[in-house]
mmCIF file of C-alpha atoms and ligand atoms in Angstrom:
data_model
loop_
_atom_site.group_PDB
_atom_site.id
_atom_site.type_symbol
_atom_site.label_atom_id
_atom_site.label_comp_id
_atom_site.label_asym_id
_atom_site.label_seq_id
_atom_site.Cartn_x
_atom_site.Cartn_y
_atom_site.Cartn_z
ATOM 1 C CA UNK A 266 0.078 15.096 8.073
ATOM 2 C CA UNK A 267 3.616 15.689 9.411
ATOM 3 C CA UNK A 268 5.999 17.658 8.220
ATOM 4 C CA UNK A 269 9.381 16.296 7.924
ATOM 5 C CA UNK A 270 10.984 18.868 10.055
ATOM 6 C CA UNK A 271 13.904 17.714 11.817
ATOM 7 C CA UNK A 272 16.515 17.452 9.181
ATOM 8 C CA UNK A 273 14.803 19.479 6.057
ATOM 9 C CA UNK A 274 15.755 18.447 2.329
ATOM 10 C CA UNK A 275 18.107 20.617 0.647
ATOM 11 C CA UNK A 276 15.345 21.760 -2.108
ATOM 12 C CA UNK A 277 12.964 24.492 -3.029
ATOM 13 C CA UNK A 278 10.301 22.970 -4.673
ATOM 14 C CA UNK A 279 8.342 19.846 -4.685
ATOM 15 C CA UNK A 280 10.125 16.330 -6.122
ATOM 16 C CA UNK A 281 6.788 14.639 -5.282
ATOM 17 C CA UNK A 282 8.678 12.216 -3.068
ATOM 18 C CA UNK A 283 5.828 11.046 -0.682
ATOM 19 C CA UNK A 284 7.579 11.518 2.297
ATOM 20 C CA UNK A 285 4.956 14.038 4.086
ATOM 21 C CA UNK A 286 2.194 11.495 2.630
ATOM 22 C CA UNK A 287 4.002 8.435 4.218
ATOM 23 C CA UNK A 288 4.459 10.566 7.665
ATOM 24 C CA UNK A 289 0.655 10.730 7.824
ATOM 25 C CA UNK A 290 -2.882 12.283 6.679
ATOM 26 C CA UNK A 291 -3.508 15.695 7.063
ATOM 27 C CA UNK A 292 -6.323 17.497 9.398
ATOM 28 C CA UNK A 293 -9.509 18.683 8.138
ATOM 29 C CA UNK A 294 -10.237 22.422 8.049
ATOM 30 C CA UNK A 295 -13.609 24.194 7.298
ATOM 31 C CA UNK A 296 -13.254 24.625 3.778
ATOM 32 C CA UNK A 297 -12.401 20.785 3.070
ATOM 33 C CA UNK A 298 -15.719 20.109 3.685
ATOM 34 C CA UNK A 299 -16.678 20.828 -0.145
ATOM 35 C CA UNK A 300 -14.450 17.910 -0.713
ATOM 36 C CA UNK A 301 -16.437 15.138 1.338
ATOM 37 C CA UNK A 302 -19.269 16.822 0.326
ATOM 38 C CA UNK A 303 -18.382 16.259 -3.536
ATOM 39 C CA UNK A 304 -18.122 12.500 -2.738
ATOM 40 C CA UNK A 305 -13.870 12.537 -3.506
ATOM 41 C CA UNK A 306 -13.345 11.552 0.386
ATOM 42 C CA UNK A 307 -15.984 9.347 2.394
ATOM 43 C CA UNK A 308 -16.189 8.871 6.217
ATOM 44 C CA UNK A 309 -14.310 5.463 6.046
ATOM 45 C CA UNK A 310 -11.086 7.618 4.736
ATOM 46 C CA UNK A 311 -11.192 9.411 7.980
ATOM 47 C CA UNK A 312 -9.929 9.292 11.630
ATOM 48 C CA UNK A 313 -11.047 11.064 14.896
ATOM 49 C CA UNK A 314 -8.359 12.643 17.597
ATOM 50 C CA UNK A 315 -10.336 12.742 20.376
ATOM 51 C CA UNK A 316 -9.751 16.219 22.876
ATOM 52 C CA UNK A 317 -6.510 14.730 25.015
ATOM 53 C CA UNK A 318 -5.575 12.027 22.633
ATOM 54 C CA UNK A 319 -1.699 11.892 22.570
ATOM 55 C CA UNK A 320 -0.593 13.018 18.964
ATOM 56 C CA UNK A 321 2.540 13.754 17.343
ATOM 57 C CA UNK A 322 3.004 17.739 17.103
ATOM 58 C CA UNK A 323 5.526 18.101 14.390
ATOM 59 C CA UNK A 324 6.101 21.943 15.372
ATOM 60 C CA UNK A 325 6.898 21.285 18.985
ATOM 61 C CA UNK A 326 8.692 17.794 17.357
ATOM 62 C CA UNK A 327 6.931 16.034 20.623
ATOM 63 C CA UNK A 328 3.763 13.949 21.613
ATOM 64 C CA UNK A 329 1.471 16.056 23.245
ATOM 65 C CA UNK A 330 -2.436 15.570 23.991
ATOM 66 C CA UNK A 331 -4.301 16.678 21.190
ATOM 67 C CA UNK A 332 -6.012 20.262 22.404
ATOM 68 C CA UNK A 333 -9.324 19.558 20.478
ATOM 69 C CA UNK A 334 -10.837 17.354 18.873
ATOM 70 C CA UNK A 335 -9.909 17.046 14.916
ATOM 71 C CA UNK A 336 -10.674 14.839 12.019
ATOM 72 C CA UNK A 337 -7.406 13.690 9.812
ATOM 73 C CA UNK A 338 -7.019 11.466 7.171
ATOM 74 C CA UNK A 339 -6.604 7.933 8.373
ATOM 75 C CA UNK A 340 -3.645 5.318 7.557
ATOM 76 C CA UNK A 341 -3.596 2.172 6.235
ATOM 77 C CA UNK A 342 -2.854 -1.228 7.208
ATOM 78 C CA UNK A 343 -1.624 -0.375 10.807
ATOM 79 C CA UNK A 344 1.138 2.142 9.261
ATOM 80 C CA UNK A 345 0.503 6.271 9.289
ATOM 81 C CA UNK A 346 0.867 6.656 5.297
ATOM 82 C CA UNK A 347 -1.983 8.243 4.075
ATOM 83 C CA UNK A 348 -4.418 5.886 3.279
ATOM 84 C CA UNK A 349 -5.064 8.010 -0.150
ATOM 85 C CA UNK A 350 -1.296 7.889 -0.816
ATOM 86 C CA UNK A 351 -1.182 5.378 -3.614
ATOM 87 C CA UNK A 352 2.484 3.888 -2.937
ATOM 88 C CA UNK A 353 2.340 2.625 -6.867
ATOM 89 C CA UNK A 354 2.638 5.170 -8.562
ATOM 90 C CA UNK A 355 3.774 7.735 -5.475
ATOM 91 C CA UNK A 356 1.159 9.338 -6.252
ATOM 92 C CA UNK A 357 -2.370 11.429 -4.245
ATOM 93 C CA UNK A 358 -5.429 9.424 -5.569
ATOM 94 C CA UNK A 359 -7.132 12.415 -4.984
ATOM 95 C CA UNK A 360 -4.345 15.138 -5.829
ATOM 96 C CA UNK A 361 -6.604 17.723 -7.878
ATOM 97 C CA UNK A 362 -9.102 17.733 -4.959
ATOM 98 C CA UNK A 363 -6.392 17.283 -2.110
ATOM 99 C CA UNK A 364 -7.025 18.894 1.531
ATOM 100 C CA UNK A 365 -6.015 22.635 2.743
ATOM 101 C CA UNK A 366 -3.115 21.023 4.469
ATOM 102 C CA UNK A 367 -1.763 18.909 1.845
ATOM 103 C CA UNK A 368 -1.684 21.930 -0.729
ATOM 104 C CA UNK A 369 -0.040 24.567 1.352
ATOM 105 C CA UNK A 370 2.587 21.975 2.866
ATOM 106 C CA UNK A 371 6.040 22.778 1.842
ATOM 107 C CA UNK A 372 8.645 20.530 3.476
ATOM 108 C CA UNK A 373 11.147 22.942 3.154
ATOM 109 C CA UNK A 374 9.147 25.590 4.179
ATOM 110 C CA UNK A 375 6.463 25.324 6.724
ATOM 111 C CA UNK A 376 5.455 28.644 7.602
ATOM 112 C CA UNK A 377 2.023 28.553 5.603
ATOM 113 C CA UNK A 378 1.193 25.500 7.508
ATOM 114 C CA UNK A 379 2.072 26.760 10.504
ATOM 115 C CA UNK A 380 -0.632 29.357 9.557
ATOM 116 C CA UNK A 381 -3.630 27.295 9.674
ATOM 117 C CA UNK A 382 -2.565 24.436 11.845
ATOM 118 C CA UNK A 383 -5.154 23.834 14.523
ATOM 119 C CA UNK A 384 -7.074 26.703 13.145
ATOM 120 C CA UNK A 385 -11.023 26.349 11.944
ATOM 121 C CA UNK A 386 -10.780 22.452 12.057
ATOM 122 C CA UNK A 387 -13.336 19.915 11.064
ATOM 123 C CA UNK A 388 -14.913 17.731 14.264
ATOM 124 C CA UNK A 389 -17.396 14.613 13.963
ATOM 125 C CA UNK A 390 -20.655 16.863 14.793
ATOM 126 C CA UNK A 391 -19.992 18.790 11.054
ATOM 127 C CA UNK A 392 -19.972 15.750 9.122
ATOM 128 C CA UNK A 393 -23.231 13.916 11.016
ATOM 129 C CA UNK A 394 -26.362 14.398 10.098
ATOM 130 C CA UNK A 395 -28.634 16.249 13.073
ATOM 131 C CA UNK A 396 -31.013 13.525 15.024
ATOM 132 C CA UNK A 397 -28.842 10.843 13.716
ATOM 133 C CA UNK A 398 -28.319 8.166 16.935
ATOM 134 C CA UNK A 399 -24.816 7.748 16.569
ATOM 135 C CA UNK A 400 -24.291 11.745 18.260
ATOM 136 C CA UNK A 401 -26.031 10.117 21.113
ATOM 137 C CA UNK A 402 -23.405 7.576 21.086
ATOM 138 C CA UNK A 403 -20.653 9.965 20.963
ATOM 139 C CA UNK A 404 -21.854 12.071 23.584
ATOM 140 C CA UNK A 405 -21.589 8.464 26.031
ATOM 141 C CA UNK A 406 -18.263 7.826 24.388
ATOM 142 C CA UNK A 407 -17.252 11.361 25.557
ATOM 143 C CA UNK A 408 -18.292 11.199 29.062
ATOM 144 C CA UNK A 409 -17.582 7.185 30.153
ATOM 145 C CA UNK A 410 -14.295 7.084 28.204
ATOM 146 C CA UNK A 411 -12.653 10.660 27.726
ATOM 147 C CA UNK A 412 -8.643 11.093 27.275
ATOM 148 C CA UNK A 413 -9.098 13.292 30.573
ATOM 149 C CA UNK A 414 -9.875 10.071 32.699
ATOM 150 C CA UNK A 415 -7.436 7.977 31.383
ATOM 151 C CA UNK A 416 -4.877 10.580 32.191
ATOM 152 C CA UNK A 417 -6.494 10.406 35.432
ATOM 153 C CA UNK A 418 -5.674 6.818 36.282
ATOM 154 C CA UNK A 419 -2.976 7.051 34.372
ATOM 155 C CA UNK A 420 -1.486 9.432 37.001
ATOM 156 C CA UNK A 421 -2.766 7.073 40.002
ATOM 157 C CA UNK A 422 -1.402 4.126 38.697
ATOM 158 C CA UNK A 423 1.958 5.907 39.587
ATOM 159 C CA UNK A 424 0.789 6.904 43.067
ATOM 160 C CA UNK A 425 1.605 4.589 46.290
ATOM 161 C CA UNK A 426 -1.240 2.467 47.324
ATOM 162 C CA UNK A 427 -3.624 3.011 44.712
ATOM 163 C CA UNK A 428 -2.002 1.394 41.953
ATOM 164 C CA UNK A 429 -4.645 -1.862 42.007
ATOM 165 C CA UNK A 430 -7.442 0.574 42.168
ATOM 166 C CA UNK A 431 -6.566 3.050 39.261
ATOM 167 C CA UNK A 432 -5.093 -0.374 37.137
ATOM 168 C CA UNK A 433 -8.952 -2.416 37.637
ATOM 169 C CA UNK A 434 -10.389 1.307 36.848
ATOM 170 C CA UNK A 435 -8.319 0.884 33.834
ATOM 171 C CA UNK A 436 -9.219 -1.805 32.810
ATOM 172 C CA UNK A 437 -13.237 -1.408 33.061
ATOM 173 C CA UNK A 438 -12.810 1.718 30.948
ATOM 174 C CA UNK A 439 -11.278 -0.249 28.142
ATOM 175 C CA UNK A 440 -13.666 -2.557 28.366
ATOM 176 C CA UNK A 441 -16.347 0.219 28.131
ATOM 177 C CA UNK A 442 -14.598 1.782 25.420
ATOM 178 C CA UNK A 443 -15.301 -1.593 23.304
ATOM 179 C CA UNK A 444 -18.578 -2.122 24.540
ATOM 180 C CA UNK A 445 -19.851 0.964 23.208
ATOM 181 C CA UNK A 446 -18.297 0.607 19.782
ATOM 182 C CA UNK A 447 -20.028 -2.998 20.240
ATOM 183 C CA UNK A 448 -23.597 -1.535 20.809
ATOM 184 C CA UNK A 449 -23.185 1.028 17.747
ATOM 185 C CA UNK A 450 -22.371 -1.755 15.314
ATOM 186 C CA UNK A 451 -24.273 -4.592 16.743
ATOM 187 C CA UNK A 452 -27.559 -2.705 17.775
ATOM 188 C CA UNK A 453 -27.321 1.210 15.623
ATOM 189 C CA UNK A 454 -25.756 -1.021 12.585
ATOM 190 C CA UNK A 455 -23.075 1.388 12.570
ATOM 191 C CA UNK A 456 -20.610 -0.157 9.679
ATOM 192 C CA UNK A 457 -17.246 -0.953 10.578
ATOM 193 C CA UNK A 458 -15.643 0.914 8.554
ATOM 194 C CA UNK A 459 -16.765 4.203 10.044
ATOM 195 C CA UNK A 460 -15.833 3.376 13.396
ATOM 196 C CA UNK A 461 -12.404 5.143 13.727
ATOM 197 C CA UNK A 462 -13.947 8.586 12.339
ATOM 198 C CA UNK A 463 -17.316 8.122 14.864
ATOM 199 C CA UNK A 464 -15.503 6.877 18.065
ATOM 200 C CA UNK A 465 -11.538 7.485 17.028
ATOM 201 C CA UNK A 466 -8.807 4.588 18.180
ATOM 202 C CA UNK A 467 -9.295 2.161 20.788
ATOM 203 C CA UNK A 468 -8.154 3.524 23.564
ATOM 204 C CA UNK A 469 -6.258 -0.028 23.985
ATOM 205 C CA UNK A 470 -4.551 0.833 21.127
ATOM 206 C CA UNK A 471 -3.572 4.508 21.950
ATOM 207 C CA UNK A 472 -2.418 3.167 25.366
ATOM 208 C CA UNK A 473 0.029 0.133 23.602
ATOM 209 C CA UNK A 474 2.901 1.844 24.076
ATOM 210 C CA UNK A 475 3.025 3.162 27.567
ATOM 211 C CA UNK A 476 2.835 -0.694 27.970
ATOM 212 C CA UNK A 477 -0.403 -1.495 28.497
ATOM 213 C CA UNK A 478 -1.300 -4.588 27.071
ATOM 214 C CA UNK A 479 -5.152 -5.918 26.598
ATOM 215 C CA UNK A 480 -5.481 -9.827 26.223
ATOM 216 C CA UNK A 481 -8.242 -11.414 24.312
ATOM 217 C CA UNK A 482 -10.387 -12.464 27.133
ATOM 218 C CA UNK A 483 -10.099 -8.740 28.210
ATOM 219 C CA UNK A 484 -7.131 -8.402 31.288
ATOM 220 C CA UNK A 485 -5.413 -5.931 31.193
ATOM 221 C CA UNK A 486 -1.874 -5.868 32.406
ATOM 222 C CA UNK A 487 1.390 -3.760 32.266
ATOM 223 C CA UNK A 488 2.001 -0.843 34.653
ATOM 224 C CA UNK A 489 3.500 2.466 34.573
ATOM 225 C CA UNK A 490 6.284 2.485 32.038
ATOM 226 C CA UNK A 491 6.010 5.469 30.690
HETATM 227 S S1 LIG S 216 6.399 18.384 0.121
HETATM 228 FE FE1 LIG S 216 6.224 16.186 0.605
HETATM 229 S S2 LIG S 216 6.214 15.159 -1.409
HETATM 230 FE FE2 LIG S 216 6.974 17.243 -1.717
HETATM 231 S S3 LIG S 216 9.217 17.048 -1.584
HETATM 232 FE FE3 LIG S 216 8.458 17.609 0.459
HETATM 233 S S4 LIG S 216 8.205 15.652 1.552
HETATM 234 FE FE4 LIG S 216 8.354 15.183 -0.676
HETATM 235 S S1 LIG S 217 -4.462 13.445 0.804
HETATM 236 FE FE1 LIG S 217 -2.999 13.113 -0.850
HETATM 237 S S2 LIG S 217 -1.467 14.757 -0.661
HETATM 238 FE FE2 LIG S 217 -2.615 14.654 1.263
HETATM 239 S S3 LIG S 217 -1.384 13.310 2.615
HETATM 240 FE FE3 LIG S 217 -2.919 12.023 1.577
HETATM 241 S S4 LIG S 217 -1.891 11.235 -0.265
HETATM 242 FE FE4 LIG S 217 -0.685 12.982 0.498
#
């Protein structure tokens, strides 16, 4: 969730307008585990930020790499609204049972937020089962495709003389990036639907708009553009 910081609304209560909603899901703490747990909010409602994954911080109004790894609410249909957000009736499908962050968030006050943002958060491990061969799967994910490499070729890509090298680099991480999400639907029968929560975005995705581009066949081209 975001909080709509930069030019705050000239009120002192909640209208109910959906604007924090539409900005994005919150993270999950500790204690909004009772809530998955009670079955109001399954793994297919959630998204991973992967240690290093560039996020929007709305307190230092910047993207910076995410310091940990954290579980949020995920969008829908491309956009960051809340996929719970029903845009109908403006409305929280789930508003009696709604998250930690989505009860203490005041728009025109953020200090409790500030409170417990980053603070006790959810990550995948609490919400797996133990033994379950999808952790194994993670742990790969983690060390063949980690935000810490990208921004390690990321860097070269910039540096004279080692641009093709860190670019074909590049590329055969993306490629391993899919390729594992591959193996944990086609041969763990992970469902599709979980995959953002067990492996968080494509990286091809999260790297769109530095202007990277991945074609179908698997190039990848673009360069250093930001
Ligand atoms: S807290 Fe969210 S829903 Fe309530 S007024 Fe502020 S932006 Fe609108
Ligand atoms: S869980 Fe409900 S209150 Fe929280 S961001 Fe989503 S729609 Fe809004």
């Amino acid at each position: 969730m975001q909080i709509p910081l930069i030019k705050r609304p000239p009120r002192d209560h909640c209208t109910r307008c959906g604007t924090c909603c539409r900005a994005g899901g919150p993270a999950l703490h500790r204690e909004d585990i009772a809530i998955l747990l009670a079955g109001h909010v399954g793994h297919r409602h959630l998204v991973t930020i992967r240690a290093g994954e560039p996020v929007f911080d709305p307190f230092a109004e910047a993207v910076r790499p995410s310091p940990q790894e954290m579980i949020k609410v995920r969008g829908r249909g491309g956009e960051w609204t809340c996929c719970l957000y029903d845009e109908k009736t403006s409305s929280c499908t789930i508003y009696e049972h709604r998250f930690l962050e989505c009860r203490l968030l005041k728009c025109w006050d953020p200090a409790e937020l500030a409170e417990v943002a980053g603070r006790d958060l959810l990550v995948r491990a609490d919400l797996i089962n133990p033994g379950d061969p999808v952790l194994e799967l993670i742990e790969l994910h983690e060390q063949e495709c980690s935000y810490q490499k990208v921004e390690e070729l990321w860097a070269r890509l910039s540096t004279k003389g080692e641009e093709a090298e860190a670019l074909a680099a590049l590329r055969e991480l993306l490629r391993r990036d899919l390729a594992i999400r591959l193996l944990a639907t086609r041969e763990v029968g992970l469902a599709e639907e979980y995959e953002l929560f067990i492996f968080g975005r494509p990286l091809f995705k999260v790297l769109e708009p530095r202007g990277l581009k991945v074609f179908a066949h698997g190039e990848l081209k673009g360069g250093c553009t930001g």
